[in-house]
């Protein structure tokens, strides 16, 4: 059986890529890796991971994902800072989805910061 590919688009298997972050055996080393893992969490339906990686100053009290939305692809368009030693960074991306037979996309520039050594999603525009 061929392992399923990670939804984030790296070409790795889910278990080798974002699955390790989702199950807590690894943490994101860069802002882009966290953004990719958050996209994958939307794709696999893991709101707990999304809340856990959201900065407490902007995190909602709860999160419900729409089961009718199927996330189908991710394009990382640009990154600024957010490296292994950085304290903050941004990632611009376009995430593709299908909803009620229609294809759409979400374009966002997300901001990330380190909190206690771990990357957290702050906000996006």
N, CA, C and O atoms as a printed pandas DataFrame, in Angstrom:
     atom_number atom_name residue_name chain_id  residue_number  x_coord  y_coord  z_coord
0              1         N          UNK        A               1    0.839   -1.179    0.000
1              2        CA          UNK        A               1    0.000    0.000    0.000
2              3         C          UNK        A               1    0.887    1.247    0.000
3              4         O          UNK        A               1    1.815    1.354    0.802
4              5         N          UNK        A               2    0.603    2.166   -0.883
5              6        CA          UNK        A               2    1.367    3.397   -0.991
6              7         C          UNK        A               2    0.892    4.364    0.097
7              8         O          UNK        A               2   -0.309    4.595    0.233
8              9         N          UNK        A               3    1.840    4.941    0.887
9             10        CA          UNK        A               3    1.420    5.902    1.906
10            11         C          UNK        A               3    0.810    7.141    1.256
11            12         O          UNK        A               3    1.235    7.565    0.181
12            13         N          UNK        A               4   -0.189    7.715    1.921
13            14        CA          UNK        A               4   -0.815    8.905    1.339
14            15         C          UNK        A               4    0.114   10.099    1.440
15            16         O          UNK        A               4    0.815   10.286    2.434
16            17         N          UNK        A               5    0.102   10.909    0.375
17            18        CA          UNK        A               5    0.941   12.106    0.337
18            19         C          UNK        A               5    0.385   13.161    1.282
19            20         O          UNK        A               5   -0.818   13.238    1.531
20            21         N          UNK        A               6    1.298   13.967    1.796
21            22        CA          UNK        A               6    0.900   15.043    2.695
22            23         C          UNK        A               6    0.108   16.090    1.913
23            24         O          UNK        A               6    0.500   16.459    0.806
24            25         N          UNK        A               7   -0.996   16.571    2.473
25            26        CA          UNK        A               7   -1.783   17.595    1.778
26            27         C          UNK        A               7   -1.023   18.892    1.519
27            28         O          UNK        A               7   -1.409   19.656    0.635
28            29         N          UNK        A               8    0.049   19.161    2.269
29            30        CA          UNK        A               8    0.727   20.458    2.158
30            31         C          UNK        A               8    1.550   20.610    0.895
31            32         O          UNK        A               8    2.026   21.708    0.607
32            33         N          UNK        A               9    1.734   19.540    0.132
33            34        CA          UNK        A               9    2.369   19.653   -1.162
34            35         C          UNK        A               9    3.872   19.462   -1.211
35            36         O          UNK        A               9    4.482   19.753   -2.240
36            37         N          UNK        A              10    4.492   18.988   -0.150
37            38        CA          UNK        A              10    5.947   18.786   -0.180
38            39         C          UNK        A              10    6.345   17.575   -0.998
39            40         O          UNK        A              10    7.497   17.463   -1.416
40            41         N          UNK        A              11    5.409   16.663   -1.234
41            42        CA          UNK        A              11    5.726   15.419   -1.929
42            43         C          UNK        A              11    6.050   14.282   -0.974
43            44         O          UNK        A              11    6.133   13.128   -1.395
44            45         N          UNK        A              12    6.235   14.586    0.297
45            46        CA          UNK        A              12    6.482   13.557    1.307
46            47         C          UNK        A              12    5.175   12.887    1.704
47            48         O          UNK        A              12    4.091   13.391    1.413
48            49         N          UNK        A              13    5.291   11.753    2.365
49            50        CA          UNK        A              13    4.083   11.120    2.900
50            51         C          UNK        A              13    3.584   11.950    4.081
51            52         O          UNK        A              13    4.352   12.686    4.701
52            53         N          UNK        A              14    2.313   11.827    4.383
53            54        CA          UNK        A              14    1.724   12.543    5.513
54            55         C          UNK        A              14    2.459   12.189    6.803
55            56         O          UNK        A              14    2.741   13.071    7.614
56            57         N          UNK        A              15    2.772   10.908    7.003
57            58        CA          UNK        A              15    3.449   10.462    8.226
58            59         C          UNK        A              15    4.845   11.078    8.360
59            60         O          UNK        A              15    5.283   11.376    9.471
60            61         N          UNK        A              16    5.543   11.269    7.238
61            62        CA          UNK        A              16    6.890   11.850    7.262
62            63         C          UNK        A              16    6.867   13.371    7.377
63            64         O          UNK        A              16    7.865   13.979    7.765
64            65         N          UNK        A              17    5.757   13.976    7.047
65            66        CA          UNK        A              17    5.681   15.433    6.944
66            67         C          UNK        A              17    4.813   15.999    8.064
67            68         O          UNK        A              17    5.232   15.992    9.222
68            69         N          UNK        A              18    3.641   16.477    7.754
69            70        CA          UNK        A              18    2.798   17.153    8.738
70            71         C          UNK        A              18    2.207   16.219    9.788
71            72         O          UNK        A              18    1.864   16.669   10.882
72            73         N          UNK        A              19    2.081   14.946    9.483
73            74        CA          UNK        A              19    1.566   13.997   10.471
74            75         C          UNK        A              19    2.381   13.992   11.746
75            76         O          UNK        A              19    1.827   13.836   12.834
76            77         N          UNK        A              20    3.705   14.162   11.628
77            78        CA          UNK        A              20    4.586   14.200   12.795
78            79         C          UNK        A              20    4.290   15.415   13.673
79            80         O          UNK        A              20    4.393   15.344   14.897
80            81         N          UNK        A              21    3.928   16.516   13.047
81            82        CA          UNK        A              21    3.587   17.717   13.804
82            83         C          UNK        A              21    2.210   17.572   14.433
83            84         O          UNK        A              21    2.003   17.955   15.585
84            85         N          UNK        A              22    1.276   17.022   13.681
85            86        CA          UNK        A              22   -0.084   16.852   14.192
86            87         C          UNK        A              22   -0.136   15.907   15.390
87            88         O          UNK        A              22   -0.919   16.116   16.317
88            89         N          UNK        A              23    0.699   14.867   15.367
89            90        CA          UNK        A              23    0.644   13.918   16.495
90            91         C          UNK        A              23    1.599   14.285   17.630
91            92         O          UNK        A              23    1.668   13.577   18.634
92            93         N          UNK        A              24    2.340   15.394   17.474
93            94        CA          UNK        A              24    3.184   15.883   18.553
94            95         C          UNK        A              24    4.573   15.281   18.628
95            96         O          UNK        A              24    5.313   15.583   19.564
96            97         N          UNK        A              25    4.956   14.435   17.670
97            98        CA          UNK        A              25    6.299   13.855   17.711
98            99         C          UNK        A              25    7.349   14.802   17.157
99           100         O          UNK        A              25    8.544   14.538   17.294
100          101         N          UNK        A              26    6.929   15.910   16.529
101          102        CA          UNK        A              26    7.856   16.925   16.020
102          103         C          UNK        A              26    7.176   18.280   16.130
103          104         O          UNK        A              26    5.958   18.374   16.275
104          105         N          UNK        A              27    7.990   19.328   16.058
105          106        CA          UNK        A              27    7.459   20.685   16.044
106          107         C          UNK        A              27    7.996   21.402   14.811
107          108         O          UNK        A              27    9.026   21.021   14.254
108          109         N          UNK        A              28    7.295   22.426   14.400
109          110        CA          UNK        A              28    7.695   23.189   13.219
110          111         C          UNK        A              28    8.982   23.952   13.485
111          112         O          UNK        A              28    9.108   24.642   14.497
112          113         N          UNK        A              29    9.934   23.826   12.574
113          114        CA          UNK        A              29   11.199   24.529   12.703
114          115         C          UNK        A              29   11.189   25.910   12.082
115          116         O          UNK        A              29   12.017   26.755   12.423
116          117         N          UNK        A              30   10.246   26.147   11.163
117          118        CA          UNK        A              30   10.148   27.430   10.470
118          119         C          UNK        A              30    8.684   27.860   10.406
119          120         O          UNK        A              30    7.770   27.059   10.603
120          121         N          UNK        A              31    8.494   29.139   10.126
121          122        CA          UNK        A              31    7.130   29.650    9.960
122          123         C          UNK        A              31    6.434   28.956    8.793
123          124         O          UNK        A              31    5.252   28.628    8.886
124          125         N          UNK        A              32    7.156   28.730    7.693
125          126        CA          UNK        A              32    6.541   28.053    6.552
126          127         C          UNK        A              32    6.118   26.630    6.911
127          128         O          UNK        A              32    5.045   26.182    6.505
128          129         N          UNK        A              33    6.942   25.928    7.659
129          130        CA          UNK        A              33    6.575   24.560    8.048
130          131         C          UNK        A              33    5.314   24.578    8.916
131          132         O          UNK        A              33    4.455   23.706    8.778
132          133         N          UNK        A              34    5.200   25.560    9.803
133          134        CA          UNK        A              34    3.978   25.646   10.614
134          135         C          UNK        A              34    2.778   25.960    9.728
135          136         O          UNK        A              34    1.711   25.370    9.896
136          137         N          UNK        A              35    2.948   26.890    8.784
137          138        CA          UNK        A              35    1.825   27.230    7.898
138          139         C          UNK        A              35    1.394   26.008    7.101
139          140         O          UNK        A              35    0.198   25.745    6.972
140          141         N          UNK        A              36    2.352   25.257    6.565
141          142        CA          UNK        A              36    2.011   24.047    5.807
142          143         C          UNK        A              36    1.283   23.043    6.697
143          144         O          UNK        A              36    0.320   22.412    6.262
144          145         N          UNK        A              37    1.737   22.894    7.931
145          146        CA          UNK        A              37    1.090   21.937    8.832
146          147         C          UNK        A              37   -0.314   22.393    9.206
147          148         O          UNK        A              37   -1.201   21.566    9.416
148          149         N          UNK        A              38   -0.516   23.687    9.288
149          150        CA          UNK        A              38   -1.863   24.197    9.585
150          151         C          UNK        A              38   -2.793   23.974    8.387
151          152         O          UNK        A              38   -3.954   23.605    8.562
152          153         N          UNK        A              39   -2.282   24.199    7.172
153          154        CA          UNK        A              39   -3.082   23.885    5.989
154          155         C          UNK        A              39   -3.468   22.401    6.022
155          156         O          UNK        A              39   -4.629   22.058    5.799
156          157         N          UNK        A              40   -2.512   21.536    6.297
157          158        CA          UNK        A              40   -2.789   20.098    6.349
158          159         C          UNK        A              40   -3.805   19.772    7.432
159          160         O          UNK        A              40   -4.622   18.867    7.262
160          161         N          UNK        A              41   -3.763   20.498    8.542
161          162        CA          UNK        A              41   -4.748   20.273    9.605
162          163         C          UNK        A              41   -6.158   20.607    9.111
163          164         O          UNK        A              41   -7.113   19.906    9.446
164          165         N          UNK        A              42   -6.292   21.666    8.323
165          166        CA          UNK        A              42   -7.588   21.951    7.705
166          167         C          UNK        A              42   -7.980   20.798    6.785
167          168         O          UNK        A              42   -9.128   20.354    6.799
168          169         N          UNK        A              43   -7.034   20.315    5.990
169          170        CA          UNK        A              43   -7.323   19.267    5.012
170          171         C          UNK        A              43   -7.722   17.944    5.652
171          172         O          UNK        A              43   -8.582   17.236    5.126
172          173         N          UNK        A              44   -7.108   17.604    6.781
173          174        CA          UNK        A              44   -7.425   16.319    7.431
174          175         C          UNK        A              44   -8.460   16.475    8.545
175          176         O          UNK        A              44   -8.854   15.485    9.161
176          177         N          UNK        A              45   -8.906   17.709    8.811
177          178        CA          UNK        A              45   -9.946   17.929    9.809
178          179         C          UNK        A              45   -9.446   17.838   11.240
179          180         O          UNK        A              45   -9.996   17.077   12.036
180          181         N          UNK        A              46   -8.414   18.597   11.582
181          182        CA          UNK        A              46   -7.819   18.558   12.916
182          183         C          UNK        A              46   -7.877   19.942   13.577
183          184         O          UNK        A              46   -6.859   20.631   13.646
184          185         N          UNK        A              47   -9.067   20.361   14.066
185          186        CA          UNK        A              47   -9.169   21.691   14.677
186          187         C          UNK        A              47   -8.351   21.823   15.963
187          188         O          UNK        A              47   -7.929   22.929   16.301
188          189         N          UNK        A              48   -8.117   20.732   16.683
189          190        CA          UNK        A              48   -7.329   20.808   17.919
190          191         C          UNK        A              48   -5.912   21.289   17.619
191          192         O          UNK        A              48   -5.365   22.100   18.367
192          193         N          UNK        A              49   -5.307   20.797   16.528
193          194        CA          UNK        A              49   -3.965   21.237   16.156
194          195         C          UNK        A              49   -3.984   22.711   15.774
195          196         O          UNK        A              49   -3.078   23.458   16.145
196          197         N          UNK        A              50   -4.996   23.133   15.046
197          198        CA          UNK        A              50   -5.093   24.536   14.652
198          199         C          UNK        A              50   -5.158   25.436   15.879
199          200         O          UNK        A              50   -4.470   26.456   15.933
200          201         N          UNK        A              51   -5.968   25.077   16.856
201          202        CA          UNK        A              51   -6.070   25.875   18.074
202          203         C          UNK        A              51   -4.764   25.849   18.865
203          204         O          UNK        A              51   -4.352   26.873   19.409
204          205         N          UNK        A              52   -4.116   24.698   18.931
205          206        CA          UNK        A              52   -2.873   24.564   19.701
206          207         C          UNK        A              52   -1.736   25.384   19.100
207          208         O          UNK        A              52   -0.827   25.793   19.823
208          209         N          UNK        A              53   -1.768   25.630   17.799
209          210        CA          UNK        A              53   -0.689   26.370   17.135
210          211         C          UNK        A              53   -1.058   27.834   16.872
211          212         O          UNK        A              53   -0.334   28.540   16.171
212          213         N          UNK        A              54   -2.151   28.276   17.418
213          214        CA          UNK        A              54   -2.629   29.650   17.268
214          215         C          UNK        A              54   -2.134   30.462   18.458
215          216         O          UNK        A              54   -2.237   29.999   19.594
216          217         N          UNK        A              55   -1.606   31.643   18.235
217          218        CA          UNK        A              55   -1.117   32.480   19.327
218          219         C          UNK        A              55   -2.273   32.818   20.270
219          220         O          UNK        A              55   -3.357   33.171   19.805
220          221         N          UNK        A              56   -2.062   32.717   21.590
221          222        CA          UNK        A              56   -3.163   32.942   22.525
222          223         C          UNK        A              56   -3.800   34.318   22.440
223          224         O          UNK        A              56   -4.965   34.472   22.807
224          225         N          UNK        A              57   -3.069   35.325   21.966
225          226        CA          UNK        A              57   -3.639   36.676   21.895
226          227         C          UNK        A              57   -4.677   36.825   20.787
227          228         O          UNK        A              57   -5.471   37.766   20.817
228          229         N          UNK        A              58   -4.689   35.925   19.818
229          230        CA          UNK        A              58   -5.640   36.024   18.702
230          231         C          UNK        A              58   -6.459   34.747   18.505
231          232         O          UNK        A              58   -7.313   34.696   17.620
232          233         N          UNK        A              59   -6.216   33.733   19.303
233          234        CA          UNK        A              59   -6.881   32.432   19.151
234          235         C          UNK        A              59   -8.349   32.529   19.567
235          236         O          UNK        A              59   -8.663   33.079   20.622
236          237         N          UNK        A              60   -9.244   31.994   18.736
237          238        CA          UNK        A              60  -10.659   31.956   19.128
238          239         C          UNK        A              60  -10.862   30.897   20.222
239          240         O          UNK        A              60  -10.022   30.013   20.386
240          241         N          UNK        A              61  -11.950   30.982   20.955
241          242        CA          UNK        A              61  -12.186   29.993   22.014
242          243         C          UNK        A              61  -12.460   28.585   21.471
243          244         O          UNK        A              61  -12.192   27.591   22.146
244          245         N          UNK        A              62  -12.987   28.510   20.263
245          246        CA          UNK        A              62  -13.253   27.207   19.648
246          247         C          UNK        A              62  -13.202   27.365   18.137
247          248         O          UNK        A              62  -13.190   28.479   17.612
248          249         N          UNK        A              63  -13.172   26.228   17.446
249          250        CA          UNK        A              63  -13.075   26.248   15.994
250          251         C          UNK        A              63  -13.824   25.053   15.434
251          252         O          UNK        A              63  -13.543   23.910   15.796
252          253         N          UNK        A              64  -14.774   25.316   14.551
253          254        CA          UNK        A              64  -15.499   24.250   13.867
254          255         C          UNK        A              64  -15.153   24.320   12.394
255          256         O          UNK        A              64  -15.277   25.374   11.769
256          257         N          UNK        A              65  -14.720   23.196   11.836
257          258        CA          UNK        A              65  -14.389   23.132   10.417
258          259         C          UNK        A              65  -15.614   22.690    9.632
259          260         O          UNK        A              65  -16.388   21.852   10.096
260          261         N          UNK        A              66  -15.786   23.251    8.452
261          262        CA          UNK        A              66  -16.905   22.902    7.593
262          263         C          UNK        A              66  -16.590   21.583    6.881
263          264         O          UNK        A              66  -15.688   21.546    6.044
264          265         N          UNK        A              67  -17.310   20.505    7.191
265          266        CA          UNK        A              67  -17.012   19.218    6.564
266          267         C          UNK        A              67  -17.307   19.196    5.063
267          268         O          UNK        A              67  -16.880   18.274    4.368
268          269         N          UNK        A              68  -18.031   20.195    4.554
269          270        CA          UNK        A              68  -18.347   20.245    3.128
270          271         C          UNK        A              68  -17.213   20.850    2.310
271          272         O          UNK        A              68  -17.233   20.778    1.081
272          273         N          UNK        A              69  -16.227   21.444    2.971
273          274        CA          UNK        A              69  -15.082   22.034    2.271
274          275         C          UNK        A              69  -13.994   20.979    2.155
275          276         O          UNK        A              69  -13.588   20.381    3.152
276          277         N          UNK        A              70  -13.520   20.752    0.923
277          278        CA          UNK        A              70  -12.408   19.815    0.691
278          279         C          UNK        A              70  -11.235   20.633    0.179
279          280         O          UNK        A              70  -11.297   21.214   -0.905
280          281         N          UNK        A              71  -10.159   20.675    0.968
281          282        CA          UNK        A              71   -8.955   21.417    0.602
282          283         C          UNK        A              71   -8.166   20.593   -0.399
283          284         O          UNK        A              71   -7.882   19.420   -0.154
284          285         N          UNK        A              72   -7.809   21.201   -1.529
285          286        CA          UNK        A              72   -7.267   20.423   -2.647
286          287         C          UNK        A              72   -5.848   20.789   -3.061
287          288         O          UNK        A              72   -5.254   20.072   -3.866
288          289         N          UNK        A              73   -5.281   21.875   -2.544
289          290        CA          UNK        A              73   -3.924   22.221   -2.937
290          291         C          UNK        A              73   -3.432   23.473   -2.259
291          292         O          UNK        A              73   -4.212   24.314   -1.812
292          293         N          UNK        A              74   -2.120   23.582   -2.191
293          294        CA          UNK        A              74   -1.491   24.718   -1.533
294          295         C          UNK        A              74   -0.340   25.227   -2.385
295          296         O          UNK        A              74    0.503   24.452   -2.837
296          297         N          UNK        A              75   -0.314   26.533   -2.600
297          298        CA          UNK        A              75    0.793   27.193   -3.278
298          299         C          UNK        A              75    1.400   28.204   -2.315
299          300         O          UNK        A              75    0.734   29.159   -1.915
300          301         N          UNK        A              76    2.663   28.000   -1.939
301          302        CA          UNK        A              76    3.376   28.989   -1.135
302          303         C          UNK        A              76    3.961   29.992   -2.110
303          304         O          UNK        A              76    4.761   29.637   -2.976
304          305         N          UNK        A              77    3.558   31.251   -1.965
305          306        CA          UNK        A              77    3.931   32.293   -2.913
306          307         C          UNK        A              77    5.167   33.077   -2.471
307          308         O          UNK        A              77    5.964   33.500   -3.308
308          309         N          UNK        A              78    5.331   33.271   -1.164
309          310        CA          UNK        A              78    6.481   34.026   -0.659
310          311         C          UNK        A              78    6.630   33.802    0.835
311          312         O          UNK        A              78    5.652   33.546    1.539
312          313         N          UNK        A              79    7.855   33.902    1.308
313          314        CA          UNK        A              79    8.129   33.870    2.745
314          315         C          UNK        A              79    9.065   35.021    3.070
315          316         O          UNK        A              79    9.936   35.366    2.272
316          317         N          UNK        A              80    8.885   35.610    4.237
317          318        CA          UNK        A              80    9.760   36.658    4.730
318          319         C          UNK        A              80   10.166   36.277    6.147
319          320         O          UNK        A              80    9.312   36.059    7.006
320          321         N          UNK        A              81   11.463   36.198    6.388
321          322        CA          UNK        A              81   11.986   35.770    7.686
322          323         C          UNK        A              81   11.398   34.398    8.040
323          324         O          UNK        A              81   11.165   33.584    7.146
324          325         N          UNK        A              82   11.160   34.134    9.306
325          326        CA          UNK        A              82   10.532   32.878    9.704
326          327         C          UNK        A              82   11.443   31.669    9.678
327          328         O          UNK        A              82   10.964   30.535    9.688
328          329         N          UNK        A              83   12.772   31.891    9.645
329          330        CA          UNK        A              83   13.708   30.773    9.598
330          331         C          UNK        A              83   13.954   30.141   10.957
331          332         O          UNK        A              83   13.282   30.455   11.939
332          333         N          UNK        A              84   14.918   29.255   10.992
333          334        CA          UNK        A              84   15.211   28.484   12.200
334          335         C          UNK        A              84   15.570   29.355   13.405
335          336         O          UNK        A              84   15.261   28.986   14.538
336          337         N          UNK        A              85   16.211   30.495   13.187
337          338        CA          UNK        A              85   16.634   31.347   14.297
338          339         C          UNK        A              85   15.808   32.625   14.428
339          340         O          UNK        A              85   16.079   33.447   15.304
340          341         N          UNK        A              86   14.817   32.801   13.576
341          342        CA          UNK        A              86   14.009   34.030   13.569
342          343         C          UNK        A              86   12.977   34.020   14.691
343          344         O          UNK        A              86   12.625   32.967   15.223
344          345         N          UNK        A              87   12.500   35.216   15.041
345          346        CA          UNK        A              87   11.457   35.362   16.051
346          347         C          UNK        A              87   10.091   35.609   15.426
347          348         O          UNK        A              87    9.064   35.429   16.081
348          349         N          UNK        A              88   10.075   36.020   14.162
349          350        CA          UNK        A              88    8.805   36.253   13.476
350          351         C          UNK        A              88    9.003   36.039   11.985
351          352         O          UNK        A              88   10.129   36.011   11.489
352          353         N          UNK        A              89    7.900   35.889   11.287
353          354        CA          UNK        A              89    7.958   35.693    9.852
354          355         C          UNK        A              89    6.578   35.768    9.237
355          356         O          UNK        A              89    5.563   35.704    9.930
356          357         N          UNK        A              90    6.561   35.905    7.915
357          358        CA          UNK        A              90    5.291   35.890    7.187
358          359         C          UNK        A              90    5.378   34.864    6.065
359          360         O          UNK        A              90    6.450   34.586    5.527
360          361         N          UNK        A              91    4.227   34.318    5.734
361          362        CA          UNK        A              91    4.114   33.383    4.618
362          363         C          UNK        A              91    2.891   33.786    3.806
363          364         O          UNK        A              91    1.780   33.865    4.330
364          365         N          UNK        A              92    3.111   34.039    2.524
365          366        CA          UNK        A              92    2.005   34.325    1.615
366          367         C          UNK        A              92    1.678   33.042    0.872
367          368         O          UNK        A              92    2.571   32.368    0.358
368          369         N          UNK        A              93    0.397   32.707    0.817
369          370        CA          UNK        A              93    0.002   31.458    0.170
370          371         C          UNK        A              93   -1.366   31.593   -0.482
371          372         O          UNK        A              93   -2.118   32.534   -0.227
372          373         N          UNK        A              94   -1.654   30.621   -1.328
373          374        CA          UNK        A              94   -2.993   30.440   -1.891
374          375         C          UNK        A              94   -3.377   28.991   -1.631
375          376         O          UNK        A              94   -2.672   28.064   -2.030
376          377         N          UNK        A              95   -4.500   28.816   -0.959
377          378        CA          UNK        A              95   -5.018   27.481   -0.647
378          379         C          UNK        A              95   -6.265   27.244   -1.491
379          380         O          UNK        A              95   -7.175   28.072   -1.518
380          381         N          UNK        A              96   -6.298   26.109   -2.177
381          382        CA          UNK        A              96   -7.390   25.767   -3.086
382          383         C          UNK        A              96   -8.360   24.811   -2.406
383          384         O          UNK        A              96   -7.963   23.949   -1.622
384          385         N          UNK        A              97   -9.641   24.983   -2.723
385          386        CA          UNK        A              97  -10.652   24.121   -2.118
386          387         C          UNK        A              97  -11.802   23.875   -3.084
387          388         O          UNK        A              97  -11.959   24.563   -4.092
388          389         N          UNK        A              98  -12.606   22.860   -2.735
389          390        CA          UNK        A              98  -13.868   22.575   -3.433
390          391         C          UNK        A              98  -14.974   22.646   -2.389
391          392         O          UNK        A              98  -14.852   22.105   -1.290
392          393         N          UNK        A              99  -16.051   23.322   -2.757
393          394        CA          UNK        A              99  -17.201   23.439   -1.862
394          395         C          UNK        A              99  -18.461   23.456   -2.714
395          396         O          UNK        A              99  -18.637   24.317   -3.576
396          397         N          UNK        A             100  -19.330   22.489   -2.457
397          398        CA          UNK        A             100  -20.604   22.374   -3.183
398          399         C          UNK        A             100  -20.390   22.413   -4.689
399          400         O          UNK        A             100  -21.116   23.100   -5.407
400          401         N          UNK        A             101  -19.388   21.670   -5.168
401          402        CA          UNK        A             101  -19.131   21.540   -6.587
402          403         C          UNK        A             101  -18.369   22.686   -7.230
403          404         O          UNK        A             101  -18.071   22.641   -8.423
404          405         N          UNK        A             102  -18.055   23.704   -6.455
405          406        CA          UNK        A             102  -17.334   24.868   -6.976
406          407         C          UNK        A             102  -15.898   24.867   -6.469
407          408         O          UNK        A             102  -15.626   24.473   -5.335
408          409         N          UNK        A             103  -14.981   25.314   -7.328
409          410        CA          UNK        A             103  -13.583   25.469   -6.936
410          411         C          UNK        A             103  -13.347   26.907   -6.507
411          412         O          UNK        A             103  -13.837   27.845   -7.136
412          413         N          UNK        A             104  -12.587   27.070   -5.424
413          414        CA          UNK        A             104  -12.255   28.405   -4.946
414          415         C          UNK        A             104  -10.865   28.413   -4.352
415          416         O          UNK        A             104  -10.197   27.383   -4.270
416          417         N          UNK        A             105  -10.440   29.596   -3.940
417          418        CA          UNK        A             105   -9.136   29.697   -3.295
418          419         C          UNK        A             105   -9.169   30.771   -2.224
419          420         O          UNK        A             105   -9.967   31.708   -2.268
420          421         N          UNK        A             106   -8.277   30.602   -1.264
421          422        CA          UNK        A             106   -8.080   31.599   -0.221
422          423         C          UNK        A             106   -6.649   32.089   -0.346
423          424         O          UNK        A             106   -5.707   31.300   -0.277
424          425         N          UNK        A             107   -6.486   33.388   -0.529
425          426        CA          UNK        A             107   -5.162   34.012   -0.613
426          427         C          UNK        A             107   -4.932   34.752    0.696
427          428         O          UNK        A             107   -5.780   35.532    1.129
428          429         N          UNK        A             108   -3.780   34.509    1.331
429          430        CA          UNK        A             108   -3.522   35.123    2.624
430          431         C          UNK        A             108   -2.027   35.375    2.800
431          432         O          UNK        A             108   -1.183   34.644    2.282
432          433         N          UNK        A             109   -1.736   36.428    3.542
433          434        CA          UNK        A             109   -0.391   36.651    4.067
434          435         C          UNK        A             109   -0.518   36.446    5.571
435          436         O          UNK        A             109   -1.126   37.257    6.269
436          437         N          UNK        A             110    0.058   35.361    6.060
437          438        CA          UNK        A             110   -0.044   35.000    7.472
438          439         C          UNK        A             110    1.183   35.475    8.224
439          440         O          UNK        A             110    2.302   35.434    7.713
440          441         N          UNK        A             111    0.949   35.931    9.461
441          442        CA          UNK        A             111    2.050   36.337   10.330
442          443         C          UNK        A             111    2.230   35.282   11.422
443          444         O          UNK        A             111    1.265   34.779   11.997
444          445         N          UNK        A             112    3.497   34.967   11.686
445          446        CA          UNK        A             112    3.853   33.973   12.685
446          447         C          UNK        A             112    4.880   34.552   13.644
447          448         O          UNK        A             112    5.723   35.356   13.248
448          449         N          UNK        A             113    4.808   34.142   14.905
449          450        CA          UNK        A             113    5.781   34.565   15.913
450          451         C          UNK        A             113    6.178   33.347   16.744
451          452         O          UNK        A             113    5.440   32.366   16.840
452          453         N          UNK        A             114    7.350   33.440   17.333
453          454        CA          UNK        A             114    7.767   32.391   18.266
454          455         C          UNK        A             114    7.264   32.747   19.660
455          456         O          UNK        A             114    7.362   33.890   20.106
456          457         N          UNK        A             115    6.730   31.749   20.325
457          458        CA          UNK        A             115    6.305   31.910   21.708
458          459         C          UNK        A             115    6.883   30.733   22.481
459          460         O          UNK        A             115    6.582   29.578   22.179
460          461         N          UNK        A             116    7.701   31.022   23.461
461          462        CA          UNK        A             116    8.355   29.968   24.250
462          463         C          UNK        A             116    9.070   28.967   23.341
463          464         O          UNK        A             116    9.049   27.762   23.592
464          465         N          UNK        A             117    9.700   29.477   22.289
465          466        CA          UNK        A             117   10.486   28.645   21.386
466          467         C          UNK        A             117    9.713   27.948   20.286
467          468         O          UNK        A             117   10.315   27.305   19.427
468          469         N          UNK        A             118    8.387   28.059   20.291
469          470        CA          UNK        A             118    7.554   27.375   19.292
470          471         C          UNK        A             118    6.869   28.391   18.391
471          472         O          UNK        A             118    6.430   29.446   18.849
472          473         N          UNK        A             119    6.782   28.064   17.102
473          474        CA          UNK        A             119    6.091   28.934   16.162
474          475         C          UNK        A             119    4.596   28.894   16.429
475          476         O          UNK        A             119    4.028   27.837   16.702
476          477         N          UNK        A             120    3.953   30.080   16.346
477          478        CA          UNK        A             120    2.505   30.204   16.498
478          479         C          UNK        A             120    1.973   31.115   15.405
479          480         O          UNK        A             120    2.613   32.095   15.025
480          481         N          UNK        A             121    0.788   30.776   14.905
481          482        CA          UNK        A             121    0.074   31.622   13.948
482          483         C          UNK        A             121   -0.484   32.827   14.702
483          484         O          UNK        A             121   -1.187   32.662   15.699
484          485         N          UNK        A             122   -0.175   34.036   14.234
485          486        CA          UNK        A             122   -0.677   35.239   14.887
486          487         C          UNK        A             122   -1.948   35.746   14.209
487          488         O          UNK        A             122   -2.993   35.877   14.846
488          489         N          UNK        A             123   -1.844   36.030   12.902
489          490        CA          UNK        A             123   -3.015   36.508   12.166
490          491         C          UNK        A             123   -2.683   36.526   10.678
491          492         O          UNK        A             123   -1.558   36.237   10.270
492          493         N          UNK        A             124   -3.677   36.868    9.887
493          494        CA          UNK        A             124   -3.479   36.912    8.449
494          495         C          UNK        A             124   -4.345   37.951    7.783
495          496         O          UNK        A             124   -5.377   38.364    8.312
496          497         N          UNK        A             125   -3.905   38.366    6.611
497          498        CA          UNK        A             125   -4.702   39.331    5.842
498          499         C          UNK        A             125   -4.719   38.888    4.391
499          500         O          UNK        A             125   -5.331   39.549    3.552
